[in-house]
Amino acid sequence: MRRTDTIVIGGGQAGLAVSRCLHDAGGDHVVLERGRLGQSWRSERWDSLRLLTPSWMNRLPGLDGDDHDPDGFLTGPALVDVFERYARSFGAPIEEQTTVEAVTWDGGRYAVVTDQGVWHADHLVVATGHCMQPRVPAFAAGLDPSIHQVTSPRYRRPTQLPDGGVLVVGGSATGTQIADELARAGRDVVLAVGEHTRMPRTYRGFDIFWWLREAGILESHIDDHPAPSGASRSPSMQLVGSPDRRDLDLGTCLAAGVEVAGRLRDLSGSQARFDRSLADAAQRSEARMHRTLDAVDRFIDATHLTDEVDAPARPTPLRLGRVPDGLDLRSRRIRTVLWATGFDRHYPWLPATALDGRGEIRHRHGVGALPGLYVVGLRFQRHRSSSFIGGVGSDARFVVDHLVGRSTREAVAA
């Protein structure tokens, strides 16, 4: 049995950011990581993946960043190296290979049971991130067992998959990147797409994330969102962090030979059925993209940057063409279904009183429903940038400030 003031669960960017903020505040703490530091970036990413955000944006608290290529996009192994150097820079107290099995709260203190022993603490910060458990629909069980199924965290490269075609399900950043890679490797690819967000990689001469930051869009607050409960479930932007800064969207996928279908609504044997909503979803995506670019244009006009940037050329309108309602996977020689359908959070070790009816942590701006319970790293937790590497620090500082203030108030009361 070991004792500390704060237990941080998760050794990725969120957990490291919290650890650094606690270190700066003089807070006694430990970080519990189920695998190695940055485990998901080590074992749950495909080989060719690069970050969607340029390096200048990936600043953790107290980290100046690697400025030798600020506009480049880090690979997974390079990011793990950044995490390791960052942890060493302040002596982060990380307990690796430590899996949390249960958490109890007795009304004043937390007991965290792990496979390496029990920890006790006054505060608990859940920093396991937004992408925990791959989401796979129940109807996946109806797929012909001779057709291989794999989730995106298990995908590594095209040669890993059985010979033949691939049905990629999910049209956000992950699904479009994997579909594009498979098509370029010569595979027959069908991409099933529901709601999605199209965005150009660069606009008016600068990376789209530079504009989103400068125009204040990334820092828009959850309290100002018209539908806060749905903000965290909005689809990620269709982007790829390639050195040539190319665009990636349904249009470029079509040009690469990918067949695009609507949202997958059922699988039965080798029969795949798609809904007919893709045209409407694509129209909504185009409208969202243009609203964002309109906001960028207004920012350029308001700050008198017009003569400093390129002309406002918009992406070519998407032309879908024929969209299939159904597909016989066997006749198309599609031997793999790859699920890129997002993630759910999963906290079987937390007290039920800490969770809402959907199994999500009950919180406001990262401050949990139980005293001393916090969460960091969720999508749109406080700001649109909350789950980004460069955005998690703001939430970490907010949570640690609240935690330290709580400790101070309790000390004074005692």
Tab-separated table of C-alpha atoms in Angstrom:
chain	number	residue	atom	x	y	z
A	1	MET	CA	0.000	0.000	0.000
A	2	ARG	CA	1.428	3.338	-1.077
A	3	ARG	CA	0.274	6.887	-0.408
A	4	THR	CA	0.477	10.083	-2.463
A	5	ASP	CA	-1.552	13.261	-2.784
A	6	THR	CA	-2.652	12.771	-6.424
A	7	ILE	CA	-2.873	9.743	-8.692
A	8	VAL	CA	-2.853	10.396	-12.447
A	9	ILE	CA	-4.130	7.516	-14.586
A	10	GLY	CA	-2.622	7.534	-18.080
A	11	GLY	CA	0.873	8.250	-19.382
A	12	GLY	CA	0.092	9.930	-22.710
A	13	GLN	CA	0.038	13.626	-23.510
A	14	ALA	CA	-2.774	14.369	-21.030
A	15	GLY	CA	-1.131	12.527	-18.136
A	16	LEU	CA	2.274	14.072	-18.842
A	17	ALA	CA	0.777	17.572	-19.033
A	18	VAL	CA	-0.951	17.071	-15.675
A	19	SER	CA	2.256	15.671	-14.175
A	20	ARG	CA	4.249	18.700	-15.306
A	21	CYS	CA	1.656	21.099	-13.870
A	22	LEU	CA	1.626	19.206	-10.565
A	23	HIS	CA	5.438	19.224	-10.543
A	24	ASP	CA	5.472	23.004	-11.043
A	25	ALA	CA	2.936	23.386	-8.204
A	26	GLY	CA	4.976	21.164	-5.876
A	27	GLY	CA	2.254	18.520	-5.770
A	28	ASP	CA	3.174	14.994	-4.682
A	29	HIS	CA	1.813	12.585	-7.282
A	30	VAL	CA	2.302	9.442	-9.340
A	31	VAL	CA	1.378	8.632	-12.939
A	32	LEU	CA	0.091	5.096	-13.538
A	33	GLU	CA	0.506	3.805	-17.103
A	34	ARG	CA	-0.832	0.408	-18.236
A	35	GLY	CA	2.026	-0.093	-20.679
A	36	ARG	CA	4.956	2.123	-21.473
A	37	LEU	CA	4.905	5.904	-21.629
A	38	GLY	CA	2.850	6.950	-24.674
A	39	GLN	CA	1.657	3.362	-25.096
A	40	SER	CA	-1.138	4.069	-27.568
A	41	TRP	CA	1.323	5.883	-29.854
A	42	ARG	CA	3.628	2.864	-29.656
A	43	SER	CA	1.117	0.095	-30.312
A	44	GLU	CA	-2.134	1.498	-31.720
A	45	ARG	CA	-1.081	3.511	-34.771
A	46	TRP	CA	-0.347	2.471	-38.349
A	47	ASP	CA	3.215	2.654	-39.678
A	48	SER	CA	2.838	5.610	-42.053
A	49	LEU	CA	0.830	7.791	-39.679
A	50	ARG	CA	1.977	11.332	-39.012
A	51	LEU	CA	0.325	13.825	-36.702
A	52	LEU	CA	-2.376	15.985	-38.220
A	53	THR	CA	-1.020	19.007	-36.361
A	54	PRO	CA	2.291	20.688	-37.358
A	55	SER	CA	5.080	20.574	-34.795
A	56	TRP	CA	4.775	24.241	-33.816
A	57	MET	CA	1.360	23.386	-32.426
A	58	ASN	CA	2.433	20.444	-30.244
A	59	ARG	CA	3.598	22.357	-27.183
A	60	LEU	CA	3.101	20.667	-23.826
A	61	PRO	CA	3.389	22.783	-20.632
A	62	GLY	CA	6.979	23.936	-20.185
A	63	LEU	CA	8.090	22.399	-23.490
A	64	ASP	CA	9.637	24.722	-26.044
A	65	GLY	CA	9.261	22.161	-28.791
A	66	ASP	CA	11.465	20.872	-31.558
A	67	ASP	CA	11.968	23.843	-33.827
A	68	HIS	CA	14.239	22.252	-36.430
A	69	ASP	CA	11.104	21.588	-38.513
A	70	PRO	CA	8.221	23.519	-36.911
A	71	ASP	CA	5.993	23.091	-39.953
A	72	GLY	CA	6.611	19.336	-40.228
A	73	PHE	CA	4.388	16.514	-39.039
A	74	LEU	CA	5.847	14.075	-36.507
A	75	THR	CA	5.658	10.311	-36.929
A	76	GLY	CA	4.422	8.173	-34.047
A	77	PRO	CA	7.924	7.043	-32.971
A	78	ALA	CA	9.174	10.651	-33.124
A	79	LEU	CA	6.321	11.753	-30.875
A	80	VAL	CA	7.116	8.987	-28.372
A	81	ASP	CA	10.691	10.285	-28.318
A	82	VAL	CA	9.346	13.776	-27.541
A	83	PHE	CA	7.272	12.337	-24.689
A	84	GLU	CA	10.254	10.474	-23.253
A	85	ARG	CA	12.494	13.544	-23.323
A	86	TYR	CA	9.705	15.633	-21.851
A	87	ALA	CA	9.160	13.195	-18.961
A	88	ARG	CA	12.887	13.097	-18.206
A	89	SER	CA	13.108	16.904	-18.237
A	90	PHE	CA	11.197	17.178	-14.966
A	91	GLY	CA	11.534	13.657	-13.589
A	92	ALA	CA	7.937	12.629	-14.118
A	93	PRO	CA	7.070	9.968	-11.477
A	94	ILE	CA	5.712	7.368	-13.891
A	95	GLU	CA	4.896	3.799	-12.871
A	96	GLU	CA	4.885	1.891	-16.168
A	97	GLN	CA	3.364	-1.561	-16.743
A	98	THR	CA	0.779	-0.783	-14.060
A	99	THR	CA	-2.832	-1.557	-14.917
A	100	VAL	CA	-5.634	-0.015	-12.883
A	101	GLU	CA	-8.173	-2.665	-11.863
A	102	ALA	CA	-10.513	-0.814	-9.491
A	103	VAL	CA	-11.039	2.570	-7.886
A	104	THR	CA	-12.985	3.112	-4.694
A	105	TRP	CA	-13.848	6.292	-2.851
A	106	ASP	CA	-14.702	6.199	0.840
A	107	GLY	CA	-16.017	9.741	1.059
A	108	GLY	CA	-12.648	11.339	1.605
A	109	ARG	CA	-9.920	9.349	-0.117
A	110	TYR	CA	-9.374	7.228	-3.203
A	111	ALA	CA	-7.987	3.709	-3.240
A	112	VAL	CA	-6.627	2.647	-6.619
A	113	VAL	CA	-6.108	-1.089	-6.976
A	114	THR	CA	-3.569	-2.062	-9.643
A	115	ASP	CA	-1.892	-5.272	-10.708
A	116	GLN	CA	1.210	-3.931	-8.941
A	117	GLY	CA	-0.418	-3.061	-5.618
A	118	VAL	CA	-2.732	-0.478	-4.054
A	119	TRP	CA	-2.309	3.290	-4.018
A	120	HIS	CA	-4.177	5.777	-1.800
A	121	ALA	CA	-4.648	9.462	-2.635
A	122	ASP	CA	-6.837	12.474	-1.936
A	123	HIS	CA	-7.152	13.321	-5.632
A	124	LEU	CA	-7.549	11.293	-8.795
A	125	VAL	CA	-6.992	12.606	-12.342
A	126	VAL	CA	-8.221	10.401	-15.183
A	127	ALA	CA	-5.994	11.178	-18.175
A	128	THR	CA	-6.653	8.165	-20.379
A	129	GLY	CA	-7.679	10.362	-23.302
A	130	HIS	CA	-10.626	10.463	-25.655
A	131	CYS	CA	-9.743	7.422	-27.799
A	132	MET	CA	-9.930	4.396	-25.525
A	133	GLN	CA	-12.056	1.581	-26.936
A	134	PRO	CA	-12.684	1.174	-30.701
A	135	ARG	CA	-16.365	1.522	-31.518
A	136	VAL	CA	-17.696	-1.389	-33.593
A	137	PRO	CA	-21.438	-1.710	-34.309
A	138	ALA	CA	-23.305	-4.756	-33.047
A	139	PHE	CA	-24.217	-5.838	-36.586
A	140	ALA	CA	-20.529	-6.598	-37.225
A	141	ALA	CA	-21.272	-9.986	-35.653
A	142	GLY	CA	-23.392	-10.825	-38.706
A	143	LEU	CA	-20.452	-10.635	-41.133
A	144	ASP	CA	-19.396	-13.824	-42.893
A	145	PRO	CA	-16.624	-15.228	-40.644
A	146	SER	CA	-14.428	-15.870	-43.680
A	147	ILE	CA	-14.122	-12.086	-44.106
A	148	HIS	CA	-11.426	-10.618	-41.881
A	149	GLN	CA	-12.316	-7.782	-39.496
A	150	VAL	CA	-9.829	-5.347	-37.965
A	151	THR	CA	-10.143	-2.070	-36.047
A	152	SER	CA	-7.985	0.916	-36.924
A	153	PRO	CA	-5.731	0.596	-33.802
A	154	ARG	CA	-4.778	-2.907	-35.025
A	155	TYR	CA	-4.021	-1.846	-38.595
A	156	ARG	CA	-0.342	-1.359	-39.457
A	157	ARG	CA	0.181	-1.520	-43.239
A	158	PRO	CA	-1.525	-2.818	-46.432
A	159	THR	CA	0.536	-6.021	-46.540
A	160	GLN	CA	-0.767	-6.972	-43.096
A	161	LEU	CA	-4.266	-7.533	-44.509
A	162	PRO	CA	-5.402	-10.582	-46.492
A	163	ASP	CA	-5.140	-10.283	-50.265
A	164	GLY	CA	-8.160	-8.738	-51.913
A	165	GLY	CA	-10.322	-5.688	-51.467
A	166	VAL	CA	-11.088	-3.758	-48.284
A	167	LEU	CA	-14.247	-2.110	-46.994
A	168	VAL	CA	-13.146	0.798	-44.786
A	169	VAL	CA	-15.940	1.982	-42.510
A	170	GLY	CA	-15.624	5.566	-41.316
A	171	GLY	CA	-14.910	8.762	-43.238
A	172	SER	CA	-13.079	10.964	-40.766
A	173	ALA	CA	-9.302	11.485	-40.716
A	174	THR	CA	-8.413	7.870	-39.875
A	175	GLY	CA	-10.743	6.223	-42.368
A	176	THR	CA	-9.824	8.487	-45.274
A	177	GLN	CA	-6.092	8.159	-44.609
A	178	ILE	CA	-6.225	4.364	-44.463
A	179	ALA	CA	-8.505	4.119	-47.513
A	180	ASP	CA	-6.132	6.381	-49.456
A	181	GLU	CA	-3.098	4.320	-48.409
A	182	LEU	CA	-4.745	1.034	-49.370
A	183	ALA	CA	-5.830	2.379	-52.763
A	184	ARG	CA	-2.334	3.666	-53.478
A	185	ALA	CA	-1.055	0.178	-52.636
A	186	GLY	CA	-3.253	-1.229	-55.401
A	187	ARG	CA	-6.151	-2.502	-53.297
A	188	ASP	CA	-9.791	-2.352	-54.325
A	189	VAL	CA	-11.244	-0.077	-51.634
A	190	VAL	CA	-14.775	0.911	-50.705
A	191	LEU	CA	-15.106	3.692	-48.125
A	192	ALA	CA	-18.364	3.900	-46.153
A	193	VAL	CA	-18.946	7.476	-44.994
A	194	GLY	CA	-21.478	9.102	-42.687
A	195	GLU	CA	-21.114	12.568	-41.192
A	196	HIS	CA	-17.699	14.038	-41.914
A	197	THR	CA	-15.783	17.308	-41.957
A	198	ARG	CA	-13.927	18.406	-45.076
A	199	MET	CA	-11.132	20.942	-44.688
A	200	PRO	CA	-8.180	21.993	-46.892
A	201	ARG	CA	-4.687	21.314	-45.567
A	202	THR	CA	-3.644	24.866	-46.414
A	203	TYR	CA	-5.668	27.976	-47.104
A	204	ARG	CA	-4.436	31.282	-48.467
A	205	GLY	CA	-0.830	30.130	-48.080
A	206	PHE	CA	-0.902	28.896	-44.455
A	207	ASP	CA	-1.720	25.641	-42.709
A	208	ILE	CA	-5.374	25.390	-41.738
A	209	PHE	CA	-4.440	24.947	-38.078
A	210	TRP	CA	-2.544	28.250	-38.142
A	211	TRP	CA	-5.727	29.982	-39.239
A	212	LEU	CA	-7.874	28.113	-36.719
A	213	ARG	CA	-5.530	29.237	-33.966
A	214	GLU	CA	-5.097	32.821	-35.109
A	215	ALA	CA	-8.812	33.340	-35.715
A	216	GLY	CA	-9.597	31.992	-32.228
A	217	ILE	CA	-11.596	29.041	-33.522
A	218	LEU	CA	-9.495	26.441	-31.704
A	219	GLU	CA	-10.020	28.235	-28.415
A	220	SER	CA	-13.789	28.508	-28.713
A	221	HIS	CA	-15.250	27.491	-25.362
A	222	ILE	CA	-17.637	24.627	-24.744
A	223	ASP	CA	-19.999	26.971	-22.875
A	224	ASP	CA	-20.405	29.020	-26.063
A	225	HIS	CA	-21.229	25.999	-28.215
A	226	PRO	CA	-24.880	25.855	-29.366
A	227	ALA	CA	-25.043	22.091	-28.649
A	228	PRO	CA	-22.466	21.283	-25.927
A	229	SER	CA	-23.550	17.656	-25.502
A	230	GLY	CA	-22.830	16.909	-29.159
A	231	ALA	CA	-19.635	18.915	-29.533
A	232	SER	CA	-17.353	16.065	-28.495
A	233	ARG	CA	-18.989	13.723	-30.999
A	234	SER	CA	-18.475	15.876	-34.085
A	235	PRO	CA	-16.334	14.150	-36.754
A	236	SER	CA	-12.651	14.978	-36.991
A	237	MET	CA	-11.392	16.892	-40.020
A	238	GLN	CA	-10.377	14.962	-43.110
A	239	LEU	CA	-6.665	15.806	-43.151
A	240	VAL	CA	-3.328	14.080	-43.544
A	241	GLY	CA	0.033	15.257	-42.183
A	242	SER	CA	2.080	14.534	-45.285
A	243	PRO	CA	5.355	16.342	-46.061
A	244	ASP	CA	3.898	17.573	-49.370
A	245	ARG	CA	0.967	19.158	-47.472
A	246	ARG	CA	-1.560	17.648	-49.834
A	247	ASP	CA	-5.305	17.667	-49.303
A	248	LEU	CA	-7.199	14.538	-48.342
A	249	ASP	CA	-10.970	14.339	-48.671
A	250	LEU	CA	-13.603	12.324	-50.471
A	251	GLY	CA	-12.644	13.958	-53.759
A	252	THR	CA	-8.979	12.946	-53.494
A	253	CYS	CA	-10.036	9.457	-52.394
A	254	LEU	CA	-12.237	9.138	-55.481
A	255	ALA	CA	-9.326	10.326	-57.646
A	256	ALA	CA	-7.132	7.610	-56.075
A	257	GLY	CA	-9.659	4.947	-57.107
A	258	VAL	CA	-11.620	4.574	-53.878
A	259	GLU	CA	-15.319	3.844	-54.288
A	260	VAL	CA	-17.313	5.960	-51.847
A	261	ALA	CA	-20.562	4.745	-50.291
A	262	GLY	CA	-22.922	6.069	-47.631
A	263	ARG	CA	-23.012	5.145	-43.972
A	264	LEU	CA	-22.898	1.382	-43.435
A	265	ARG	CA	-26.192	0.395	-41.832
A	266	ASP	CA	-26.025	-3.411	-41.848
A	267	LEU	CA	-23.877	-6.461	-42.537
A	268	SER	CA	-25.356	-9.882	-43.101
A	269	GLY	CA	-23.181	-12.666	-44.409
A	270	SER	CA	-21.330	-11.066	-47.293
A	271	GLN	CA	-24.012	-8.440	-47.934
A	272	ALA	CA	-23.273	-4.838	-46.952
A	273	ARG	CA	-26.066	-2.273	-47.021
A	274	PHE	CA	-25.534	1.483	-47.023
A	275	ASP	CA	-27.991	4.274	-46.355
A	276	ARG	CA	-28.716	7.003	-48.872
A	277	SER	CA	-27.685	9.966	-46.747
A	278	LEU	CA	-24.199	10.559	-48.172
A	279	ALA	CA	-25.206	13.351	-50.552
A	280	ASP	CA	-26.853	15.260	-47.703
A	281	ALA	CA	-23.951	14.559	-45.339
A	282	ALA	CA	-21.496	15.783	-47.969
A	283	GLN	CA	-23.551	18.940	-48.482
A	284	ARG	CA	-23.507	19.635	-44.728
A	285	SER	CA	-19.756	19.016	-44.666
A	286	GLU	CA	-19.186	21.458	-47.517
A	287	ALA	CA	-21.316	24.061	-45.749
A	288	ARG	CA	-19.356	23.663	-42.495
A	289	MET	CA	-16.071	23.986	-44.366
A	290	HIS	CA	-17.172	27.185	-46.085
A	291	ARG	CA	-18.438	28.668	-42.813
A	292	THR	CA	-15.013	28.044	-41.291
A	293	LEU	CA	-13.195	29.540	-44.265
A	294	ASP	CA	-15.582	32.496	-44.222
A	295	ALA	CA	-14.558	33.083	-40.587
A	296	VAL	CA	-10.904	32.961	-41.632
A	297	ASP	CA	-11.561	35.475	-44.413
A	298	ARG	CA	-13.286	37.808	-41.959
A	299	PHE	CA	-10.309	37.529	-39.629
A	300	ILE	CA	-7.940	38.372	-42.506
A	301	ASP	CA	-9.990	41.426	-43.421
A	302	ALA	CA	-10.290	42.578	-39.800
A	303	THR	CA	-6.527	42.292	-39.202
A	304	HIS	CA	-5.574	43.851	-42.553
A	305	LEU	CA	-3.656	40.774	-43.726
A	306	THR	CA	-5.161	40.736	-47.207
A	307	ASP	CA	-1.966	41.877	-48.924
A	308	GLU	CA	0.157	39.384	-46.914
A	309	VAL	CA	-1.664	36.182	-47.869
A	310	ASP	CA	-2.795	34.366	-50.991
A	311	ALA	CA	-6.085	35.009	-52.741
A	312	PRO	CA	-9.118	33.193	-51.262
A	313	ALA	CA	-9.242	30.150	-53.551
A	314	ARG	CA	-11.709	27.569	-52.225
A	315	PRO	CA	-11.460	23.755	-52.646
A	316	THR	CA	-13.110	22.300	-55.733
A	317	PRO	CA	-16.733	21.295	-55.058
A	318	LEU	CA	-17.155	17.588	-54.377
A	319	ARG	CA	-18.746	15.485	-57.131
A	320	LEU	CA	-19.771	12.099	-55.784
A	321	GLY	CA	-21.218	10.406	-58.837
A	322	ARG	CA	-23.033	7.109	-58.354
A	323	VAL	CA	-23.204	5.891	-54.758
A	324	PRO	CA	-24.067	2.211	-54.131
A	325	ASP	CA	-26.931	1.178	-51.839
A	326	GLY	CA	-25.476	-2.272	-51.267
A	327	LEU	CA	-22.536	-4.496	-52.005
A	328	ASP	CA	-21.825	-8.207	-52.125
A	329	LEU	CA	-18.395	-8.343	-50.529
A	330	ARG	CA	-17.702	-11.857	-51.736
A	331	SER	CA	-18.438	-11.091	-55.393
A	332	ARG	CA	-16.239	-7.971	-55.142
A	333	ARG	CA	-13.461	-10.077	-53.573
A	334	ILE	CA	-13.473	-7.844	-50.517
A	335	ARG	CA	-11.831	-9.933	-47.836
A	336	THR	CA	-11.388	-7.348	-45.079
A	337	VAL	CA	-13.660	-4.933	-43.225
A	338	LEU	CA	-11.643	-2.262	-41.436
A	339	TRP	CA	-13.482	-0.340	-38.717
A	340	ALA	CA	-12.489	3.309	-38.399
A	341	THR	CA	-15.713	4.248	-36.659
A	342	GLY	CA	-14.368	6.195	-33.708
A	343	PHE	CA	-13.897	5.383	-30.052
A	344	ASP	CA	-15.831	5.121	-26.824
A	345	ARG	CA	-14.592	5.808	-23.344
A	346	HIS	CA	-14.562	2.835	-20.987
A	347	TYR	CA	-14.086	3.161	-17.238
A	348	PRO	CA	-15.055	-0.191	-15.655
A	349	TRP	CA	-12.749	0.566	-12.724
A	350	LEU	CA	-14.370	3.876	-11.703
A	351	PRO	CA	-17.192	4.111	-9.142
A	352	ALA	CA	-20.588	4.147	-10.859
A	353	THR	CA	-21.393	7.472	-9.174
A	354	ALA	CA	-18.592	9.084	-11.190
A	355	LEU	CA	-20.282	8.202	-14.509
A	356	ASP	CA	-23.373	9.316	-16.370
A	357	GLY	CA	-25.932	7.133	-18.117
A	358	ARG	CA	-23.718	6.739	-21.198
A	359	GLY	CA	-20.721	5.639	-19.158
A	360	GLU	CA	-18.915	8.963	-19.566
A	361	ILE	CA	-17.249	10.730	-16.641
A	362	ARG	CA	-19.585	13.329	-15.152
A	363	HIS	CA	-17.672	16.587	-15.027
A	364	ARG	CA	-17.766	20.301	-15.681
A	365	HIS	CA	-14.654	21.624	-17.404
A	366	GLY	CA	-12.702	18.618	-16.066
A	367	VAL	CA	-13.857	18.829	-12.453
A	368	GLY	CA	-15.613	15.547	-11.680
A	369	ALA	CA	-18.824	14.846	-9.803
A	370	LEU	CA	-16.973	13.196	-6.903
A	371	PRO	CA	-14.815	15.411	-4.658
A	372	GLY	CA	-11.183	15.287	-5.752
A	373	LEU	CA	-11.948	13.579	-9.076
A	374	TYR	CA	-10.757	15.222	-12.302
A	375	VAL	CA	-10.439	14.354	-15.979
A	376	VAL	CA	-8.114	15.736	-18.676
A	377	GLY	CA	-7.769	14.894	-22.371
A	378	LEU	CA	-11.372	14.621	-23.501
A	379	ARG	CA	-12.451	16.106	-26.786
A	380	PHE	CA	-13.871	19.632	-26.418
A	381	GLN	CA	-13.479	19.340	-22.644
A	382	ARG	CA	-13.200	23.104	-22.272
A	383	HIS	CA	-12.044	24.264	-25.698
A	384	ARG	CA	-12.125	22.911	-29.222
A	385	SER	CA	-8.381	22.197	-28.842
A	386	SER	CA	-8.729	20.221	-25.593
A	387	SER	CA	-7.758	16.818	-27.004
A	388	PHE	CA	-4.876	18.138	-29.151
A	389	ILE	CA	-1.323	17.733	-27.878
A	390	GLY	CA	-0.879	21.491	-27.882
A	391	GLY	CA	-4.281	22.137	-26.329
A	392	VAL	CA	-4.289	19.696	-23.419
A	393	GLY	CA	-1.980	21.919	-21.362
A	394	SER	CA	-4.652	24.570	-20.822
A	395	ASP	CA	-7.020	22.009	-19.324
A	396	ALA	CA	-4.206	20.464	-17.269
A	397	ARG	CA	-3.379	23.851	-15.748
A	398	PHE	CA	-7.057	24.550	-15.033
A	399	VAL	CA	-7.542	21.183	-13.316
A	400	VAL	CA	-4.331	21.424	-11.290
A	401	ASP	CA	-5.190	24.973	-10.177
A	402	HIS	CA	-8.556	23.686	-8.947
A	403	LEU	CA	-6.929	20.679	-7.282
A	404	VAL	CA	-4.311	22.785	-5.496
A	405	GLY	CA	-6.985	25.256	-4.417
A	406	ARG	CA	-9.050	22.411	-2.990
A	407	SER	CA	-6.039	21.141	-1.039
A	408	THR	CA	-5.365	24.627	0.314
A	409	ARG	CA	-8.967	25.103	1.389
A	410	GLU	CA	-9.004	21.749	3.185
A	411	ALA	CA	-5.688	22.500	4.905
A	412	VAL	CA	-7.017	25.846	6.150
A	413	ALA	CA	-10.243	24.232	7.348
A	414	ALA	CA	-8.278	21.599	9.258
